[in-house]
mmCIF file of N, CA, C and O in Angstrom:
data_model
loop_
_atom_site.group_PDB
_atom_site.id
_atom_site.type_symbol
_atom_site.label_atom_id
_atom_site.label_comp_id
_atom_site.label_asym_id
_atom_site.label_seq_id
_atom_site.Cartn_x
_atom_site.Cartn_y
_atom_site.Cartn_z
ATOM 1 N N MET U 4 120.673 -67.599 -48.644
ATOM 2 C CA MET U 4 120.552 -66.594 -49.689
ATOM 3 C C MET U 4 120.215 -65.249 -49.051
ATOM 4 O O MET U 4 119.442 -65.192 -48.108
ATOM 5 N N ASN U 5 120.760 -64.206 -49.647
ATOM 6 C CA ASN U 5 120.473 -62.892 -49.080
ATOM 7 C C ASN U 5 119.162 -62.325 -49.625
ATOM 8 O O ASN U 5 118.552 -62.875 -50.543
ATOM 9 N N LYS U 6 118.730 -61.220 -49.051
ATOM 10 C CA LYS U 6 117.429 -60.644 -49.392
ATOM 11 C C LYS U 6 117.366 -60.178 -50.844
ATOM 12 O O LYS U 6 116.310 -60.255 -51.470
ATOM 13 N N LYS U 7 118.488 -59.712 -51.379
ATOM 14 C CA LYS U 7 118.510 -59.248 -52.770
ATOM 15 C C LYS U 7 118.227 -60.397 -53.739
ATOM 16 O O LYS U 7 117.470 -60.252 -54.687
ATOM 17 N N ILE U 8 118.814 -61.546 -53.481
ATOM 18 C CA ILE U 8 118.598 -62.717 -54.336
ATOM 19 C C ILE U 8 117.155 -63.195 -54.214
ATOM 20 O O ILE U 8 116.513 -63.519 -55.213
ATOM 21 N N ILE U 9 116.634 -63.222 -52.997
ATOM 22 C CA ILE U 9 115.249 -63.656 -52.791
ATOM 23 C C ILE U 9 114.288 -62.707 -53.500
ATOM 24 O O ILE U 9 113.335 -63.145 -54.154
ATOM 25 N N LYS U 10 114.547 -61.403 -53.409
ATOM 26 C CA LYS U 10 113.705 -60.411 -54.092
ATOM 27 C C LYS U 10 113.758 -60.632 -55.604
ATOM 28 O O LYS U 10 112.727 -60.580 -56.285
ATOM 29 N N ASP U 11 114.946 -60.909 -56.137
ATOM 30 C CA ASP U 11 115.099 -61.169 -57.567
ATOM 31 C C ASP U 11 114.294 -62.392 -57.991
ATOM 32 O O ASP U 11 113.611 -62.378 -59.015
ATOM 33 N N ILE U 12 114.334 -63.447 -57.196
ATOM 34 C CA ILE U 12 113.590 -64.674 -57.506
ATOM 35 C C ILE U 12 112.085 -64.409 -57.473
ATOM 36 O O ILE U 12 111.343 -64.864 -58.359
ATOM 37 N N ILE U 13 111.623 -63.641 -56.497
ATOM 38 C CA ILE U 13 110.197 -63.326 -56.401
ATOM 39 C C ILE U 13 109.747 -62.494 -57.604
ATOM 40 O O ILE U 13 108.682 -62.745 -58.180
ATOM 41 N N ILE U 14 110.566 -61.528 -58.001
ATOM 42 C CA ILE U 14 110.223 -60.699 -59.168
ATOM 43 C C ILE U 14 110.161 -61.550 -60.426
ATOM 44 O O ILE U 14 109.239 -61.419 -61.234
ATOM 45 N N ARG U 15 111.107 -62.446 -60.590
ATOM 46 C CA ARG U 15 111.104 -63.326 -61.778
ATOM 47 C C ARG U 15 109.873 -64.229 -61.787
ATOM 48 O O ARG U 15 109.260 -64.453 -62.828
ATOM 49 N N ALA U 16 109.516 -64.764 -60.623
ATOM 50 C CA ALA U 16 108.333 -65.631 -60.542
ATOM 51 C C ALA U 16 107.064 -64.835 -60.841
ATOM 52 O O ALA U 16 106.169 -65.326 -61.539
ATOM 53 N N ALA U 17 106.985 -63.608 -60.340
ATOM 54 C CA ALA U 17 105.808 -62.774 -60.606
ATOM 55 C C ALA U 17 105.697 -62.452 -62.088
ATOM 56 O O ALA U 17 104.600 -62.490 -62.664
ATOM 57 N N LYS U 18 106.821 -62.146 -62.720
ATOM 58 C CA LYS U 18 106.805 -61.869 -64.160
ATOM 59 C C LYS U 18 106.370 -63.103 -64.944
ATOM 60 O O LYS U 18 105.598 -62.999 -65.892
ATOM 61 N N THR U 19 106.844 -64.268 -64.523
ATOM 62 C CA THR U 19 106.448 -65.508 -65.189
ATOM 63 C C THR U 19 104.952 -65.746 -65.020
ATOM 64 O O THR U 19 104.269 -66.162 -65.956
ATOM 65 N N PHE U 20 104.417 -65.476 -63.813
ATOM 66 C CA PHE U 20 102.987 -65.634 -63.565
ATOM 67 C C PHE U 20 102.185 -64.754 -64.521
ATOM 68 O O PHE U 20 101.249 -65.222 -65.166
ATOM 69 N N VAL U 21 102.549 -63.484 -64.610
ATOM 70 C CA VAL U 21 101.821 -62.548 -65.476
ATOM 71 C C VAL U 21 101.908 -62.986 -66.933
ATOM 72 O O VAL U 21 100.903 -62.993 -67.655
ATOM 73 N N GLN U 22 103.089 -63.384 -67.379
ATOM 74 C CA GLN U 22 103.254 -63.823 -68.767
ATOM 75 C C GLN U 22 102.404 -65.053 -69.066
ATOM 76 O O GLN U 22 101.720 -65.114 -70.094
ATOM 77 N N ALA U 23 102.439 -66.039 -68.187
ATOM 78 C CA ALA U 23 101.670 -67.264 -68.415
ATOM 79 C C ALA U 23 100.172 -66.995 -68.349
ATOM 80 O O ALA U 23 99.396 -67.522 -69.148
ATOM 81 N N PHE U 24 99.754 -66.162 -67.393
ATOM 82 C CA PHE U 24 98.335 -65.843 -67.247
ATOM 83 C C PHE U 24 97.814 -65.132 -68.489
ATOM 84 O O PHE U 24 96.783 -65.511 -69.052
ATOM 85 N N LEU U 25 98.531 -64.108 -68.934
ATOM 86 C CA LEU U 25 98.100 -63.373 -70.124
ATOM 87 C C LEU U 25 98.124 -64.255 -71.374
ATOM 88 O O LEU U 25 97.253 -64.141 -72.236
ATOM 89 N N SER U 26 99.098 -65.131 -71.467
ATOM 90 C CA SER U 26 99.156 -66.056 -72.607
ATOM 91 C C SER U 26 97.967 -66.998 -72.620
ATOM 92 O O SER U 26 97.349 -67.220 -73.657
ATOM 93 N N ALA U 27 97.635 -67.549 -71.453
ATOM 94 C CA ALA U 27 96.503 -68.481 -71.380
ATOM 95 C C ALA U 27 95.196 -67.785 -71.719
ATOM 96 O O ALA U 27 94.375 -68.321 -72.470
ATOM 97 N N ILE U 28 94.991 -66.583 -71.204
ATOM 98 C CA ILE U 28 93.772 -65.827 -71.502
ATOM 99 C C ILE U 28 93.720 -65.460 -72.989
ATOM 100 O O ILE U 28 92.672 -65.571 -73.629
ATOM 101 N N SER U 29 94.851 -65.044 -73.550
ATOM 102 C CA SER U 29 94.897 -64.654 -74.961
ATOM 103 C C SER U 29 94.588 -65.823 -75.879
ATOM 104 O O SER U 29 93.810 -65.692 -76.823
ATOM 105 N N VAL U 30 95.197 -66.959 -75.616
ATOM 106 C CA VAL U 30 94.959 -68.134 -76.453
ATOM 107 C C VAL U 30 93.504 -68.555 -76.352
ATOM 108 O O VAL U 30 92.859 -68.867 -77.353
ATOM 109 N N ASP U 31 92.969 -68.523 -75.150
ATOM 110 C CA ASP U 31 91.568 -68.885 -74.955
ATOM 111 C C ASP U 31 90.661 -67.942 -75.748
ATOM 112 O O ASP U 31 89.723 -68.378 -76.412
ATOM 113 N N ALA U 32 90.949 -66.660 -75.696
ATOM 114 C CA ALA U 32 90.131 -65.682 -76.426
ATOM 115 C C ALA U 32 90.269 -65.862 -77.938
ATOM 116 O O ALA U 32 89.282 -65.762 -78.678
ATOM 117 N N LEU U 33 91.467 -66.146 -78.403
ATOM 118 C CA LEU U 33 91.686 -66.318 -79.841
ATOM 119 C C LEU U 33 90.981 -67.559 -80.375
ATOM 120 O O LEU U 33 90.483 -67.567 -81.502
ATOM 121 N N LEU U 34 90.948 -68.606 -79.575
ATOM 122 C CA LEU U 34 90.305 -69.842 -80.018
ATOM 123 C C LEU U 34 88.787 -69.764 -79.914
ATOM 124 O O LEU U 34 88.080 -70.586 -80.476
ATOM 125 N N GLY U 35 88.297 -68.791 -79.177
ATOM 126 C CA GLY U 35 86.862 -68.596 -79.063
ATOM 127 C C GLY U 35 86.151 -69.684 -78.290
ATOM 128 O O GLY U 35 85.000 -70.007 -78.575
ATOM 129 N N VAL U 36 86.815 -70.250 -77.312
ATOM 130 C CA VAL U 36 86.191 -71.276 -76.486
ATOM 131 C C VAL U 36 85.130 -70.603 -75.617
ATOM 132 O O VAL U 36 85.433 -69.746 -74.806
ATOM 133 N N THR U 37 83.879 -70.963 -75.830
ATOM 134 C CA THR U 37 82.796 -70.330 -75.077
ATOM 135 C C THR U 37 81.999 -71.324 -74.240
ATOM 136 O O THR U 37 81.070 -70.934 -73.563
ATOM 137 N N ASP U 38 82.385 -72.585 -74.275
ATOM 138 C CA ASP U 38 81.607 -73.579 -73.541
ATOM 139 C C ASP U 38 81.975 -73.640 -72.055
ATOM 140 O O ASP U 38 81.296 -74.274 -71.279
ATOM 141 N N LEU U 39 83.028 -72.969 -71.657
ATOM 142 C CA LEU U 39 83.427 -72.972 -70.253
ATOM 143 C C LEU U 39 82.933 -71.714 -69.567
ATOM 144 O O LEU U 39 82.869 -70.639 -70.156
ATOM 145 N N ASP U 40 82.616 -71.845 -68.323
ATOM 146 C CA ASP U 40 82.227 -70.697 -67.510
ATOM 147 C C ASP U 40 83.423 -69.750 -67.381
ATOM 148 O O ASP U 40 84.570 -70.188 -67.278
ATOM 149 N N THR U 41 83.167 -68.451 -67.380
ATOM 150 C CA THR U 41 84.240 -67.457 -67.326
ATOM 151 C C THR U 41 85.121 -67.632 -66.100
ATOM 152 O O THR U 41 86.351 -67.597 -66.202
ATOM 153 N N PHE U 42 84.523 -67.857 -64.950
ATOM 154 C CA PHE U 42 85.317 -68.010 -63.733
ATOM 155 C C PHE U 42 86.171 -69.277 -63.771
ATOM 156 O O PHE U 42 87.294 -69.286 -63.293
ATOM 157 N N LYS U 43 85.644 -70.318 -64.355
ATOM 158 C CA LYS U 43 86.407 -71.561 -64.481
ATOM 159 C C LYS U 43 87.613 -71.338 -65.383
ATOM 160 O O LYS U 43 88.716 -71.789 -65.092
ATOM 161 N N ARG U 44 87.393 -70.624 -66.478
ATOM 162 C CA ARG U 44 88.468 -70.343 -67.426
ATOM 163 C C ARG U 44 89.551 -69.481 -66.773
ATOM 164 O O ARG U 44 90.739 -69.757 -66.908
ATOM 165 N N ILE U 45 89.140 -68.471 -66.053
ATOM 166 C CA ILE U 45 90.113 -67.614 -65.373
ATOM 167 C C ILE U 45 90.836 -68.393 -64.278
ATOM 168 O O ILE U 45 92.046 -68.273 -64.108
ATOM 169 N N GLY U 46 90.097 -69.219 -63.550
ATOM 170 C CA GLY U 46 90.717 -70.043 -62.515
ATOM 171 C C GLY U 46 91.742 -71.005 -63.079
ATOM 172 O O GLY U 46 92.833 -71.163 -62.518
ATOM 173 N N LEU U 47 91.409 -71.636 -64.201
ATOM 174 C CA LEU U 47 92.350 -72.539 -64.845
ATOM 175 C C LEU U 47 93.586 -71.782 -65.318
ATOM 176 O O LEU U 47 94.714 -72.251 -65.146
ATOM 177 N N SER U 48 93.377 -70.607 -65.882
ATOM 178 C CA SER U 48 94.506 -69.786 -66.325
ATOM 179 C C SER U 48 95.397 -69.399 -65.150
ATOM 180 O O SER U 48 96.625 -69.394 -65.267
ATOM 181 N N MET U 49 94.768 -69.090 -64.027
ATOM 182 C CA MET U 49 95.553 -68.738 -62.844
ATOM 183 C C MET U 49 96.335 -69.938 -62.315
ATOM 184 O O MET U 49 97.466 -69.796 -61.864
ATOM 185 N N LEU U 50 95.749 -71.125 -62.386
ATOM 186 C CA LEU U 50 96.475 -72.334 -61.964
ATOM 187 C C LEU U 50 97.676 -72.587 -62.867
ATOM 188 O O LEU U 50 98.755 -72.937 -62.389
ATOM 189 N N ILE U 51 97.483 -72.424 -64.157
ATOM 190 C CA ILE U 51 98.590 -72.605 -65.108
ATOM 191 C C ILE U 51 99.680 -71.582 -64.830
ATOM 192 O O ILE U 51 100.862 -71.914 -64.754
ATOM 193 N N ALA U 52 99.273 -70.328 -64.670
ATOM 194 C CA ALA U 52 100.241 -69.266 -64.411
ATOM 195 C C ALA U 52 100.949 -69.478 -63.072
ATOM 196 O O ALA U 52 102.166 -69.277 -62.965
ATOM 197 N N GLY U 53 100.199 -69.897 -62.066
ATOM 198 C CA GLY U 53 100.798 -70.158 -60.758
ATOM 199 C C GLY U 53 101.801 -71.297 -60.806
ATOM 200 O O GLY U 53 102.862 -71.234 -60.188
ATOM 201 N N SER U 54 101.472 -72.322 -61.556
ATOM 202 C CA SER U 54 102.408 -73.441 -61.716
ATOM 203 C C SER U 54 103.679 -72.988 -62.418
ATOM 204 O O SER U 54 104.789 -73.347 -62.006
ATOM 205 N N ALA U 55 103.524 -72.194 -63.461
ATOM 206 C CA ALA U 55 104.689 -71.682 -64.183
ATOM 207 C C ALA U 55 105.532 -70.796 -63.273
ATOM 208 O O ALA U 55 106.771 -70.886 -63.276
ATOM 209 N N ALA U 56 104.886 -69.960 -62.478
ATOM 210 C CA ALA U 56 105.619 -69.086 -61.559
ATOM 211 C C ALA U 56 106.345 -69.907 -60.487
ATOM 212 O O ALA U 56 107.485 -69.605 -60.133
ATOM 213 N N GLY U 57 105.683 -70.943 -59.982
ATOM 214 C CA GLY U 57 106.313 -71.806 -58.987
ATOM 215 C C GLY U 57 107.531 -72.524 -59.543
ATOM 216 O O GLY U 57 108.578 -72.593 -58.897
ATOM 217 N N ILE U 58 107.395 -73.049 -60.738
ATOM 218 C CA ILE U 58 108.520 -73.718 -61.387
ATOM 219 C C ILE U 58 109.654 -72.723 -61.605
ATOM 220 O O ILE U 58 110.823 -73.030 -61.376
ATOM 221 N N SER U 59 109.305 -71.514 -62.041
ATOM 222 C CA SER U 59 110.308 -70.475 -62.247
ATOM 223 C C SER U 59 111.033 -70.141 -60.948
ATOM 224 O O SER U 59 112.260 -70.006 -60.931
ATOM 225 N N ALA U 60 110.291 -70.010 -59.867
ATOM 226 C CA ALA U 60 110.902 -69.675 -58.582
ATOM 227 C C ALA U 60 111.852 -70.771 -58.113
ATOM 228 O O ALA U 60 112.973 -70.493 -57.671
ATOM 229 N N VAL U 61 111.422 -72.017 -58.204
ATOM 230 C CA VAL U 61 112.270 -73.140 -57.791
ATOM 231 C C VAL U 61 113.511 -73.214 -58.678
ATOM 232 O O VAL U 61 114.636 -73.398 -58.197
ATOM 233 N N TRP U 62 113.319 -73.058 -59.975
ATOM 234 C CA TRP U 62 114.426 -73.105 -60.929
ATOM 235 C C TRP U 62 115.459 -72.026 -60.619
ATOM 236 O O TRP U 62 116.658 -72.298 -60.545
ATOM 237 N N ASN U 63 114.995 -70.781 -60.446
ATOM 238 C CA ASN U 63 115.911 -69.683 -60.177
ATOM 239 C C ASN U 63 116.594 -69.819 -58.819
ATOM 240 O O ASN U 63 117.769 -69.493 -58.678
ATOM 241 N N ALA U 64 115.882 -70.319 -57.826
ATOM 242 C CA ALA U 64 116.487 -70.542 -56.509
ATOM 243 C C ALA U 64 117.583 -71.599 -56.603
ATOM 244 O O ALA U 64 118.664 -71.445 -56.015
ATOM 245 N N ALA U 65 117.318 -72.659 -57.343
ATOM 246 C CA ALA U 65 118.319 -73.715 -57.514
ATOM 247 C C ALA U 65 119.544 -73.181 -58.253
ATOM 248 O O ALA U 65 120.684 -73.459 -57.862
ATOM 249 N N LEU U 66 119.315 -72.397 -59.306
ATOM 250 C CA LEU U 66 120.444 -71.831 -60.050
ATOM 251 C C LEU U 66 121.271 -70.899 -59.179
ATOM 252 O O LEU U 66 122.511 -70.940 -59.220
ATOM 253 N N LYS U 67 120.613 -70.066 -58.376
ATOM 254 C CA LYS U 67 121.339 -69.152 -57.485
ATOM 255 C C LYS U 67 122.114 -69.929 -56.425
ATOM 256 O O LYS U 67 123.233 -69.566 -56.082
ATOM 257 N N ALA U 68 121.535 -71.004 -55.904
ATOM 258 C CA ALA U 68 122.212 -71.816 -54.896
ATOM 259 C C ALA U 68 123.444 -72.484 -55.487
ATOM 260 O O ALA U 68 124.522 -72.491 -54.884
ATOM 261 N N ILE U 69 123.297 -73.033 -56.688
ATOM 262 C CA ILE U 69 124.431 -73.671 -57.363
ATOM 263 C C ILE U 69 125.510 -72.636 -57.665
ATOM 264 O O ILE U 69 126.700 -72.884 -57.463
ATOM 265 N N GLU U 70 125.073 -71.479 -58.130
ATOM 266 C CA GLU U 70 126.022 -70.400 -58.448
ATOM 267 C C GLU U 70 126.796 -69.968 -57.217
ATOM 268 O O GLU U 70 128.015 -69.776 -57.274
ATOM 269 N N SER U 71 126.119 -69.817 -56.102
ATOM 270 C CA SER U 71 126.801 -69.368 -54.880
ATOM 271 C C SER U 71 127.738 -70.445 -54.336
ATOM 272 O O SER U 71 128.768 -70.134 -53.762
ATOM 273 N N LYS U 72 127.389 -71.714 -54.524
ATOM 274 C CA LYS U 72 128.257 -72.811 -54.062
ATOM 275 C C LYS U 72 129.506 -72.946 -54.917
ATOM 276 O O LYS U 72 130.569 -73.313 -54.427
ATOM 277 N N THR U 73 129.376 -72.660 -56.215
ATOM 278 C CA THR U 73 130.505 -72.877 -57.131
ATOM 279 C C THR U 73 131.284 -71.602 -57.415
ATOM 280 O O THR U 73 132.256 -71.642 -58.145
ATOM 281 N N GLN U 74 130.899 -70.487 -56.821
ATOM 282 C CA GLN U 74 131.587 -69.218 -57.073
ATOM 283 C C GLN U 74 133.042 -69.257 -56.647
ATOM 284 O O GLN U 74 133.907 -68.736 -57.323
ATOM 285 N N GLY U 75 133.341 -69.886 -55.551
ATOM 286 C CA GLY U 75 134.713 -69.945 -55.053
ATOM 287 C C GLY U 75 135.525 -71.074 -55.640
ATOM 288 O O GLY U 75 136.727 -71.169 -55.412
ATOM 289 N N VAL U 76 134.898 -71.954 -56.406
ATOM 290 C CA VAL U 76 135.586 -73.125 -56.967
ATOM 291 C C VAL U 76 136.243 -72.735 -58.280
ATOM 292 O O VAL U 76 135.635 -72.122 -59.148
ATOM 293 N N THR U 77 137.520 -73.092 -58.423
ATOM 294 C CA THR U 77 138.240 -72.835 -59.677
ATOM 295 C C THR U 77 138.615 -74.148 -60.324
ATOM 296 O O THR U 77 138.728 -75.178 -59.670
ATOM 297 N N ASP U 78 138.771 -74.107 -61.630
ATOM 298 C CA ASP U 78 139.110 -75.339 -62.370
ATOM 299 C C ASP U 78 140.514 -75.781 -62.127
ATOM 300 O O ASP U 78 141.463 -75.251 -62.014
#
């Protein structure tokens, strides 16, 4: 894969991380869960967001790889 595709995948994964992190924090705040320590809650949110970003990166890399392999193939 070229650098442009890798940069695109990294940007998509970063956007997914931010979206998942903000969603987890927002839902937690809306539900008013106060029995967890703040750092634990933020850490858990970061793990969720990191997992989502990782899945996004792998997914997009696989799609780009499949796309590049099948670009020259005609029906």
